[in-house]
């Protein structure tokens, strides 16, 4: 594994386990890619993988048999999550790889949530009108210690969409003679404002905030911000691959 990682031709590695290999215990396999673009297919949704199988696999001559027995889109989704045992083995190296610091959140830190009941909420939503335009913002109702997690439940309600979906929606707005497409245009604008591209190169995935977190004020100046990433940038400047 280490030898593969040091090879300059290797861009991405995936380790997965398969229980239907003819052995009493699951067998581990590794997929090695020369280009990060393979992440998009590896992490595709179950239905997208099923479509790929349908379009790329020829029909069997024997109608009573299948060319693929233990593989479909749902199976591929299970392969996307590296087994904990392999993560543990990988992180036992010396020195410990920097990405091992990103395996989980700090459970010693507190979480502060936004609740509809103000008595239970750590935040409140306020409206402000400037030049005839009403804007909404979310503000803390109590002092929050540095390093705490804010609104994790709301952040968990975010949805993800890949670039193919957004491109197809954009093409629909460009078709003439179909009438108003305001709903699609508004949706794309919302994604553009509140979406965040995945930091994993090649995924082409966008996460869109739909909870109260999307009302947080933003600033281009880091010094003016009092909210940081859940997973801070590593001192080395690298990001997990």
PDB file of C-alpha atoms in Angstrom:
ATOM      1  CA  UNK A   1       0.000   0.000   0.000  1.00  0.00           C
ATOM      2  CA  UNK A   2       2.785   2.406   0.895  1.00  0.00           C
ATOM      3  CA  UNK A   3       4.635   1.519  -2.317  1.00  0.00           C
ATOM      4  CA  UNK A   4       1.549   2.299  -4.384  1.00  0.00           C
ATOM      5  CA  UNK A   5       1.057   5.637  -2.625  1.00  0.00           C
ATOM      6  CA  UNK A   6       4.619   6.736  -3.398  1.00  0.00           C
ATOM      7  CA  UNK A   7       4.237   5.914  -7.106  1.00  0.00           C
ATOM      8  CA  UNK A   8       3.883   9.255  -8.993  1.00  0.00           C
ATOM      9  CA  UNK A   9       1.479   7.627 -11.478  1.00  0.00           C
ATOM     10  CA  UNK A  10      -1.030   6.821  -8.721  1.00  0.00           C
ATOM     11  CA  UNK A  11      -3.656   9.497  -8.008  1.00  0.00           C
ATOM     12  CA  UNK A  12      -6.292   7.605  -6.049  1.00  0.00           C
ATOM     13  CA  UNK A  13      -6.616   4.323  -4.153  1.00  0.00           C
ATOM     14  CA  UNK A  14      -9.744   2.574  -2.886  1.00  0.00           C
ATOM     15  CA  UNK A  15      -9.779  -0.375  -0.485  1.00  0.00           C
ATOM     16  CA  UNK A  16     -12.940  -2.451  -0.145  1.00  0.00           C
ATOM     17  CA  UNK A  17     -14.021  -5.858   1.141  1.00  0.00           C
ATOM     18  CA  UNK A  18     -16.133  -8.466  -0.656  1.00  0.00           C
ATOM     19  CA  UNK A  19     -17.886 -11.274   1.221  1.00  0.00           C
ATOM     20  CA  UNK A  20     -18.844 -13.303  -1.868  1.00  0.00           C
ATOM     21  CA  UNK A  21     -15.375 -14.399  -2.943  1.00  0.00           C
ATOM     22  CA  UNK A  22     -15.721 -18.103  -2.182  1.00  0.00           C
ATOM     23  CA  UNK A  23     -13.831 -17.892   1.121  1.00  0.00           C
ATOM     24  CA  UNK A  24     -15.131 -18.212   4.717  1.00  0.00           C
ATOM     25  CA  UNK A  25     -14.211 -14.595   5.460  1.00  0.00           C
ATOM     26  CA  UNK A  26     -14.439 -11.356   3.418  1.00  0.00           C
ATOM     27  CA  UNK A  27     -11.488 -10.662   1.114  1.00  0.00           C
ATOM     28  CA  UNK A  28      -9.999  -7.177   0.747  1.00  0.00           C
ATOM     29  CA  UNK A  29      -9.281  -5.673  -2.665  1.00  0.00           C
ATOM     30  CA  UNK A  30      -7.611  -2.472  -3.796  1.00  0.00           C
ATOM     31  CA  UNK A  31      -8.482  -0.316  -6.811  1.00  0.00           C
ATOM     32  CA  UNK A  32      -5.727   2.020  -8.024  1.00  0.00           C
ATOM     33  CA  UNK A  33      -6.417   4.906 -10.417  1.00  0.00           C
ATOM     34  CA  UNK A  34      -4.063   7.057 -12.449  1.00  0.00           C
ATOM     35  CA  UNK A  35      -6.553   9.927 -12.589  1.00  0.00           C
ATOM     36  CA  UNK A  36      -8.692  11.474  -9.837  1.00  0.00           C
ATOM     37  CA  UNK A  37     -11.685  11.493 -12.194  1.00  0.00           C
ATOM     38  CA  UNK A  38     -12.368   7.857 -11.228  1.00  0.00           C
ATOM     39  CA  UNK A  39     -13.630   9.104  -7.859  1.00  0.00           C
ATOM     40  CA  UNK A  40     -16.794  10.327  -9.554  1.00  0.00           C
ATOM     41  CA  UNK A  41     -17.817   6.833 -10.667  1.00  0.00           C
ATOM     42  CA  UNK A  42     -16.573   5.100  -7.527  1.00  0.00           C
ATOM     43  CA  UNK A  43     -18.694   7.375  -5.330  1.00  0.00           C
ATOM     44  CA  UNK A  44     -21.691   7.476  -7.688  1.00  0.00           C
ATOM     45  CA  UNK A  45     -25.185   6.895  -6.290  1.00  0.00           C
ATOM     46  CA  UNK A  46     -26.761   3.452  -6.545  1.00  0.00           C
ATOM     47  CA  UNK A  47     -29.098   4.405  -9.374  1.00  0.00           C
ATOM     48  CA  UNK A  48     -26.277   5.983 -11.401  1.00  0.00           C
ATOM     49  CA  UNK A  49     -24.217   2.783 -11.079  1.00  0.00           C
ATOM     50  CA  UNK A  50     -27.234   0.666 -12.071  1.00  0.00           C
ATOM     51  CA  UNK A  51     -27.621   2.755 -15.237  1.00  0.00           C
ATOM     52  CA  UNK A  52     -23.934   2.237 -16.060  1.00  0.00           C
ATOM     53  CA  UNK A  53     -24.353  -1.526 -15.614  1.00  0.00           C
ATOM     54  CA  UNK A  54     -27.464  -1.583 -17.827  1.00  0.00           C
ATOM     55  CA  UNK A  55     -25.839   0.398 -20.649  1.00  0.00           C
ATOM     56  CA  UNK A  56     -22.387  -1.235 -20.587  1.00  0.00           C
ATOM     57  CA  UNK A  57     -23.072  -4.930 -19.893  1.00  0.00           C
ATOM     58  CA  UNK A  58     -24.276  -7.054 -22.816  1.00  0.00           C
ATOM     59  CA  UNK A  59     -27.329  -9.246 -22.423  1.00  0.00           C
ATOM     60  CA  UNK A  60     -26.675 -12.867 -21.513  1.00  0.00           C
ATOM     61  CA  UNK A  61     -27.275 -15.505 -24.190  1.00  0.00           C
ATOM     62  CA  UNK A  62     -28.921 -17.654 -21.527  1.00  0.00           C
ATOM     63  CA  UNK A  63     -32.032 -15.802 -20.373  1.00  0.00           C
ATOM     64  CA  UNK A  64     -32.097 -17.806 -17.141  1.00  0.00           C
ATOM     65  CA  UNK A  65     -28.622 -16.663 -16.031  1.00  0.00           C
ATOM     66  CA  UNK A  66     -27.079 -13.324 -15.171  1.00  0.00           C
ATOM     67  CA  UNK A  67     -23.624 -12.046 -16.037  1.00  0.00           C
ATOM     68  CA  UNK A  68     -23.502 -10.235 -12.684  1.00  0.00           C
ATOM     69  CA  UNK A  69     -24.581 -12.096  -9.562  1.00  0.00           C
ATOM     70  CA  UNK A  70     -23.330 -10.215  -6.486  1.00  0.00           C
ATOM     71  CA  UNK A  71     -22.973  -6.684  -7.830  1.00  0.00           C
ATOM     72  CA  UNK A  72     -25.308  -3.742  -8.355  1.00  0.00           C
ATOM     73  CA  UNK A  73     -25.525  -0.070  -7.459  1.00  0.00           C
ATOM     74  CA  UNK A  74     -26.319  -0.709  -3.784  1.00  0.00           C
ATOM     75  CA  UNK A  75     -23.345  -3.060  -3.513  1.00  0.00           C
ATOM     76  CA  UNK A  76     -21.083  -0.383  -4.984  1.00  0.00           C
ATOM     77  CA  UNK A  77     -22.324   2.112  -2.392  1.00  0.00           C
ATOM     78  CA  UNK A  78     -21.140  -0.280   0.334  1.00  0.00           C
ATOM     79  CA  UNK A  79     -17.705  -0.407  -1.303  1.00  0.00           C
ATOM     80  CA  UNK A  80     -17.403   3.372  -1.012  1.00  0.00           C
ATOM     81  CA  UNK A  81     -16.711   3.238   2.730  1.00  0.00           C
ATOM     82  CA  UNK A  82     -13.231   2.052   3.617  1.00  0.00           C
ATOM     83  CA  UNK A  83     -13.367  -0.691   6.299  1.00  0.00           C
ATOM     84  CA  UNK A  84     -12.396   0.612   9.755  1.00  0.00           C
ATOM     85  CA  UNK A  85      -9.801  -2.158  10.106  1.00  0.00           C
ATOM     86  CA  UNK A  86      -7.924  -0.899   7.036  1.00  0.00           C
ATOM     87  CA  UNK A  87      -8.089   2.691   8.267  1.00  0.00           C
ATOM     88  CA  UNK A  88      -6.623   1.576  11.600  1.00  0.00           C
ATOM     89  CA  UNK A  89      -3.776  -0.343   9.959  1.00  0.00           C
ATOM     90  CA  UNK A  90      -3.015   2.602   7.685  1.00  0.00           C
ATOM     91  CA  UNK A  91      -2.886   5.033  10.623  1.00  0.00           C
ATOM     92  CA  UNK A  92      -0.532   2.861  12.707  1.00  0.00           C
ATOM     93  CA  UNK A  93       2.397   3.942  10.555  1.00  0.00           C
ATOM     94  CA  UNK A  94       5.199   6.048  11.958  1.00  0.00           C
ATOM     95  CA  UNK A  95       5.046   8.917  11.335  1.00  0.00           C
ATOM     96  CA  UNK A  96       1.245   8.882  11.368  1.00  0.00           C
ATOM     97  CA  UNK A  97      -0.152  10.151   8.017  1.00  0.00           C
ATOM     98  CA  UNK A  98      -1.622  13.636   8.374  1.00  0.00           C
ATOM     99  CA  UNK A  99      -5.034  12.580   7.023  1.00  0.00           C
ATOM    100  CA  UNK A 100      -5.527  10.297  10.031  1.00  0.00           C
ATOM    101  CA  UNK A 101      -6.314  13.428  12.057  1.00  0.00           C
ATOM    102  CA  UNK A 102      -9.513  13.725  10.002  1.00  0.00           C
ATOM    103  CA  UNK A 103     -11.050  10.357  10.864  1.00  0.00           C
ATOM    104  CA  UNK A 104     -13.662  11.802  13.227  1.00  0.00           C
ATOM    105  CA  UNK A 105     -14.865  14.795  15.191  1.00  0.00           C
ATOM    106  CA  UNK A 106     -13.654  15.841  18.631  1.00  0.00           C
ATOM    107  CA  UNK A 107     -16.203  14.230  20.988  1.00  0.00           C
ATOM    108  CA  UNK A 108     -14.945  16.329  23.901  1.00  0.00           C
ATOM    109  CA  UNK A 109     -16.401  19.503  22.360  1.00  0.00           C
ATOM    110  CA  UNK A 110     -19.957  20.730  22.944  1.00  0.00           C
ATOM    111  CA  UNK A 111     -22.593  21.166  20.227  1.00  0.00           C
ATOM    112  CA  UNK A 112     -24.936  24.164  20.043  1.00  0.00           C
ATOM    113  CA  UNK A 113     -28.186  23.818  18.097  1.00  0.00           C
ATOM    114  CA  UNK A 114     -30.844  26.064  16.612  1.00  0.00           C
ATOM    115  CA  UNK A 115     -34.311  25.118  17.882  1.00  0.00           C
ATOM    116  CA  UNK A 116     -37.728  26.552  17.000  1.00  0.00           C
ATOM    117  CA  UNK A 117     -38.413  26.877  20.721  1.00  0.00           C
ATOM    118  CA  UNK A 118     -36.308  29.859  21.795  1.00  0.00           C
ATOM    119  CA  UNK A 119     -36.012  28.483  25.337  1.00  0.00           C
ATOM    120  CA  UNK A 120     -34.079  25.474  23.988  1.00  0.00           C
ATOM    121  CA  UNK A 121     -32.200  27.264  21.216  1.00  0.00           C
ATOM    122  CA  UNK A 122     -28.666  28.644  21.282  1.00  0.00           C
ATOM    123  CA  UNK A 123     -29.466  30.890  18.290  1.00  0.00           C
ATOM    124  CA  UNK A 124     -32.147  33.215  16.988  1.00  0.00           C
ATOM    125  CA  UNK A 125     -33.084  34.434  13.523  1.00  0.00           C
ATOM    126  CA  UNK A 126     -33.388  38.193  12.970  1.00  0.00           C
ATOM    127  CA  UNK A 127     -34.665  40.149   9.987  1.00  0.00           C
ATOM    128  CA  UNK A 128     -33.043  43.362   8.796  1.00  0.00           C
ATOM    129  CA  UNK A 129     -34.267  45.743   6.096  1.00  0.00           C
ATOM    130  CA  UNK A 130     -31.677  47.694   4.109  1.00  0.00           C
ATOM    131  CA  UNK A 131     -32.653  49.910   1.167  1.00  0.00           C
ATOM    132  CA  UNK A 132     -36.055  48.263   1.002  1.00  0.00           C
ATOM    133  CA  UNK A 133     -34.641  44.754   0.886  1.00  0.00           C
ATOM    134  CA  UNK A 134     -35.219  42.355   3.773  1.00  0.00           C
ATOM    135  CA  UNK A 135     -32.416  40.012   4.760  1.00  0.00           C
ATOM    136  CA  UNK A 136     -32.290  37.342   7.430  1.00  0.00           C
ATOM    137  CA  UNK A 137     -29.428  36.381   9.700  1.00  0.00           C
ATOM    138  CA  UNK A 138     -28.829  33.992  12.560  1.00  0.00           C
ATOM    139  CA  UNK A 139     -27.229  35.142  15.811  1.00  0.00           C
ATOM    140  CA  UNK A 140     -25.965  33.409  18.940  1.00  0.00           C
ATOM    141  CA  UNK A 141     -27.918  33.830  22.168  1.00  0.00           C
ATOM    142  CA  UNK A 142     -25.058  32.720  24.406  1.00  0.00           C
ATOM    143  CA  UNK A 143     -21.277  32.673  24.512  1.00  0.00           C
ATOM    144  CA  UNK A 144     -19.946  29.726  22.542  1.00  0.00           C
ATOM    145  CA  UNK A 145     -16.483  28.393  23.492  1.00  0.00           C
ATOM    146  CA  UNK A 146     -13.895  28.208  20.750  1.00  0.00           C
ATOM    147  CA  UNK A 147     -13.760  24.803  19.111  1.00  0.00           C
ATOM    148  CA  UNK A 148     -17.436  23.994  19.706  1.00  0.00           C
ATOM    149  CA  UNK A 149     -19.690  22.651  16.950  1.00  0.00           C
ATOM    150  CA  UNK A 150     -22.547  24.912  15.912  1.00  0.00           C
ATOM    151  CA  UNK A 151     -25.841  23.677  14.457  1.00  0.00           C
ATOM    152  CA  UNK A 152     -24.642  20.173  13.516  1.00  0.00           C
ATOM    153  CA  UNK A 153     -28.244  18.962  13.145  1.00  0.00           C
ATOM    154  CA  UNK A 154     -29.058  21.713  10.633  1.00  0.00           C
ATOM    155  CA  UNK A 155     -25.839  21.079   8.759  1.00  0.00           C
ATOM    156  CA  UNK A 156     -26.730  17.385   8.557  1.00  0.00           C
ATOM    157  CA  UNK A 157     -29.889  18.303   6.607  1.00  0.00           C
ATOM    158  CA  UNK A 158     -27.745  19.514   3.699  1.00  0.00           C
ATOM    159  CA  UNK A 159     -28.273  17.667   0.446  1.00  0.00           C
ATOM    160  CA  UNK A 160     -25.690  16.776  -2.181  1.00  0.00           C
ATOM    161  CA  UNK A 161     -25.897  16.898  -5.952  1.00  0.00           C
ATOM    162  CA  UNK A 162     -23.356  16.140  -8.640  1.00  0.00           C
ATOM    163  CA  UNK A 163     -22.320  18.446 -11.449  1.00  0.00           C
ATOM    164  CA  UNK A 164     -24.151  16.402 -14.110  1.00  0.00           C
ATOM    165  CA  UNK A 165     -27.493  17.173 -12.438  1.00  0.00           C
ATOM    166  CA  UNK A 166     -26.741  20.894 -12.233  1.00  0.00           C
ATOM    167  CA  UNK A 167     -25.576  20.972 -15.871  1.00  0.00           C
ATOM    168  CA  UNK A 168     -28.758  19.228 -17.031  1.00  0.00           C
ATOM    169  CA  UNK A 169     -30.926  21.670 -15.100  1.00  0.00           C
ATOM    170  CA  UNK A 170     -29.030  24.581 -16.620  1.00  0.00           C
ATOM    171  CA  UNK A 171     -29.612  23.158 -20.120  1.00  0.00           C
ATOM    172  CA  UNK A 172     -33.354  23.009 -19.381  1.00  0.00           C
ATOM    173  CA  UNK A 173     -33.373  26.745 -18.714  1.00  0.00           C
ATOM    174  CA  UNK A 174     -31.704  27.364 -22.080  1.00  0.00           C
ATOM    175  CA  UNK A 175     -34.419  25.584 -24.083  1.00  0.00           C
ATOM    176  CA  UNK A 176     -36.713  28.039 -25.854  1.00  0.00           C
ATOM    177  CA  UNK A 177     -40.458  27.610 -26.149  1.00  0.00           C
ATOM    178  CA  UNK A 178     -40.891  25.705 -22.885  1.00  0.00           C
ATOM    179  CA  UNK A 179     -42.390  28.590 -20.939  1.00  0.00           C
ATOM    180  CA  UNK A 180     -41.211  29.926 -17.598  1.00  0.00           C
ATOM    181  CA  UNK A 181     -38.518  27.995 -15.754  1.00  0.00           C
ATOM    182  CA  UNK A 182     -38.338  30.326 -12.769  1.00  0.00           C
ATOM    183  CA  UNK A 183     -38.407  27.448 -10.277  1.00  0.00           C
ATOM    184  CA  UNK A 184     -35.322  25.831 -11.843  1.00  0.00           C
ATOM    185  CA  UNK A 185     -33.508  29.152 -12.128  1.00  0.00           C
ATOM    186  CA  UNK A 186     -34.240  29.986  -8.481  1.00  0.00           C
ATOM    187  CA  UNK A 187     -33.031  26.545  -7.417  1.00  0.00           C
ATOM    188  CA  UNK A 188     -29.773  26.915  -9.348  1.00  0.00           C
ATOM    189  CA  UNK A 189     -29.259  30.362  -7.824  1.00  0.00           C
ATOM    190  CA  UNK A 190     -29.806  28.924  -4.332  1.00  0.00           C
ATOM    191  CA  UNK A 191     -27.261  26.173  -5.026  1.00  0.00           C
ATOM    192  CA  UNK A 192     -24.792  28.721  -6.362  1.00  0.00           C
ATOM    193  CA  UNK A 193     -25.083  30.863  -3.218  1.00  0.00           C
ATOM    194  CA  UNK A 194     -25.332  28.147  -0.554  1.00  0.00           C
ATOM    195  CA  UNK A 195     -23.491  25.244  -2.192  1.00  0.00           C
ATOM    196  CA  UNK A 196     -19.968  24.119  -1.374  1.00  0.00           C
ATOM    197  CA  UNK A 197     -17.925  21.981  -3.740  1.00  0.00           C
ATOM    198  CA  UNK A 198     -16.404  18.821  -2.307  1.00  0.00           C
ATOM    199  CA  UNK A 199     -12.746  19.185  -1.326  1.00  0.00           C
ATOM    200  CA  UNK A 200     -12.122  15.728  -2.800  1.00  0.00           C
ATOM    201  CA  UNK A 201     -10.785  16.417  -6.279  1.00  0.00           C
ATOM    202  CA  UNK A 202     -12.613  14.556  -9.019  1.00  0.00           C
ATOM    203  CA  UNK A 203     -15.861  13.989  -7.080  1.00  0.00           C
ATOM    204  CA  UNK A 204     -17.731  16.834  -8.847  1.00  0.00           C
ATOM    205  CA  UNK A 205     -20.087  16.924  -5.865  1.00  0.00           C
ATOM    206  CA  UNK A 206     -21.738  19.965  -4.313  1.00  0.00           C
ATOM    207  CA  UNK A 207     -23.154  20.083  -0.779  1.00  0.00           C
ATOM    208  CA  UNK A 208     -26.021  22.543  -0.327  1.00  0.00           C
ATOM    209  CA  UNK A 209     -27.031  23.891   3.090  1.00  0.00           C
ATOM    210  CA  UNK A 210     -30.802  23.975   3.690  1.00  0.00           C
ATOM    211  CA  UNK A 211     -30.919  24.407   7.479  1.00  0.00           C
ATOM    212  CA  UNK A 212     -30.433  27.551   9.526  1.00  0.00           C
ATOM    213  CA  UNK A 213     -26.704  27.521   8.790  1.00  0.00           C
ATOM    214  CA  UNK A 214     -27.244  29.018   5.331  1.00  0.00           C
ATOM    215  CA  UNK A 215     -28.328  32.276   7.010  1.00  0.00           C
ATOM    216  CA  UNK A 216     -24.933  32.796   8.626  1.00  0.00           C
ATOM    217  CA  UNK A 217     -23.217  35.966   7.484  1.00  0.00           C
ATOM    218  CA  UNK A 218     -20.075  35.475   5.423  1.00  0.00           C
ATOM    219  CA  UNK A 219     -16.876  37.468   5.024  1.00  0.00           C
ATOM    220  CA  UNK A 220     -14.001  37.301   2.584  1.00  0.00           C
ATOM    221  CA  UNK A 221     -11.646  38.323   5.381  1.00  0.00           C
ATOM    222  CA  UNK A 222     -10.706  35.424   7.650  1.00  0.00           C
ATOM    223  CA  UNK A 223      -9.790  37.857  10.432  1.00  0.00           C
ATOM    224  CA  UNK A 224     -13.409  39.084  10.540  1.00  0.00           C
ATOM    225  CA  UNK A 225     -14.830  35.560  10.896  1.00  0.00           C
ATOM    226  CA  UNK A 226     -15.580  33.849  14.187  1.00  0.00           C
ATOM    227  CA  UNK A 227     -16.686  30.547  12.631  1.00  0.00           C
ATOM    228  CA  UNK A 228     -14.261  28.080  11.090  1.00  0.00           C
ATOM    229  CA  UNK A 229     -14.401  24.721   9.374  1.00  0.00           C
ATOM    230  CA  UNK A 230     -15.381  21.623  11.322  1.00  0.00           C
ATOM    231  CA  UNK A 231     -12.222  20.065   9.923  1.00  0.00           C
ATOM    232  CA  UNK A 232      -9.572  22.822  10.080  1.00  0.00           C
ATOM    233  CA  UNK A 233      -6.872  22.996   7.441  1.00  0.00           C
ATOM    234  CA  UNK A 234      -3.892  20.852   8.387  1.00  0.00           C
ATOM    235  CA  UNK A 235      -0.743  22.810   9.370  1.00  0.00           C
ATOM    236  CA  UNK A 236       1.028  21.270   6.384  1.00  0.00           C
ATOM    237  CA  UNK A 237      -1.499  22.912   4.051  1.00  0.00           C
ATOM    238  CA  UNK A 238      -2.574  19.542   2.678  1.00  0.00           C
ATOM    239  CA  UNK A 239      -6.104  18.137   2.544  1.00  0.00           C
ATOM    240  CA  UNK A 240      -7.038  14.432   2.832  1.00  0.00           C
ATOM    241  CA  UNK A 241      -7.172  12.727  -0.551  1.00  0.00           C
TER     242      UNK A 241
END
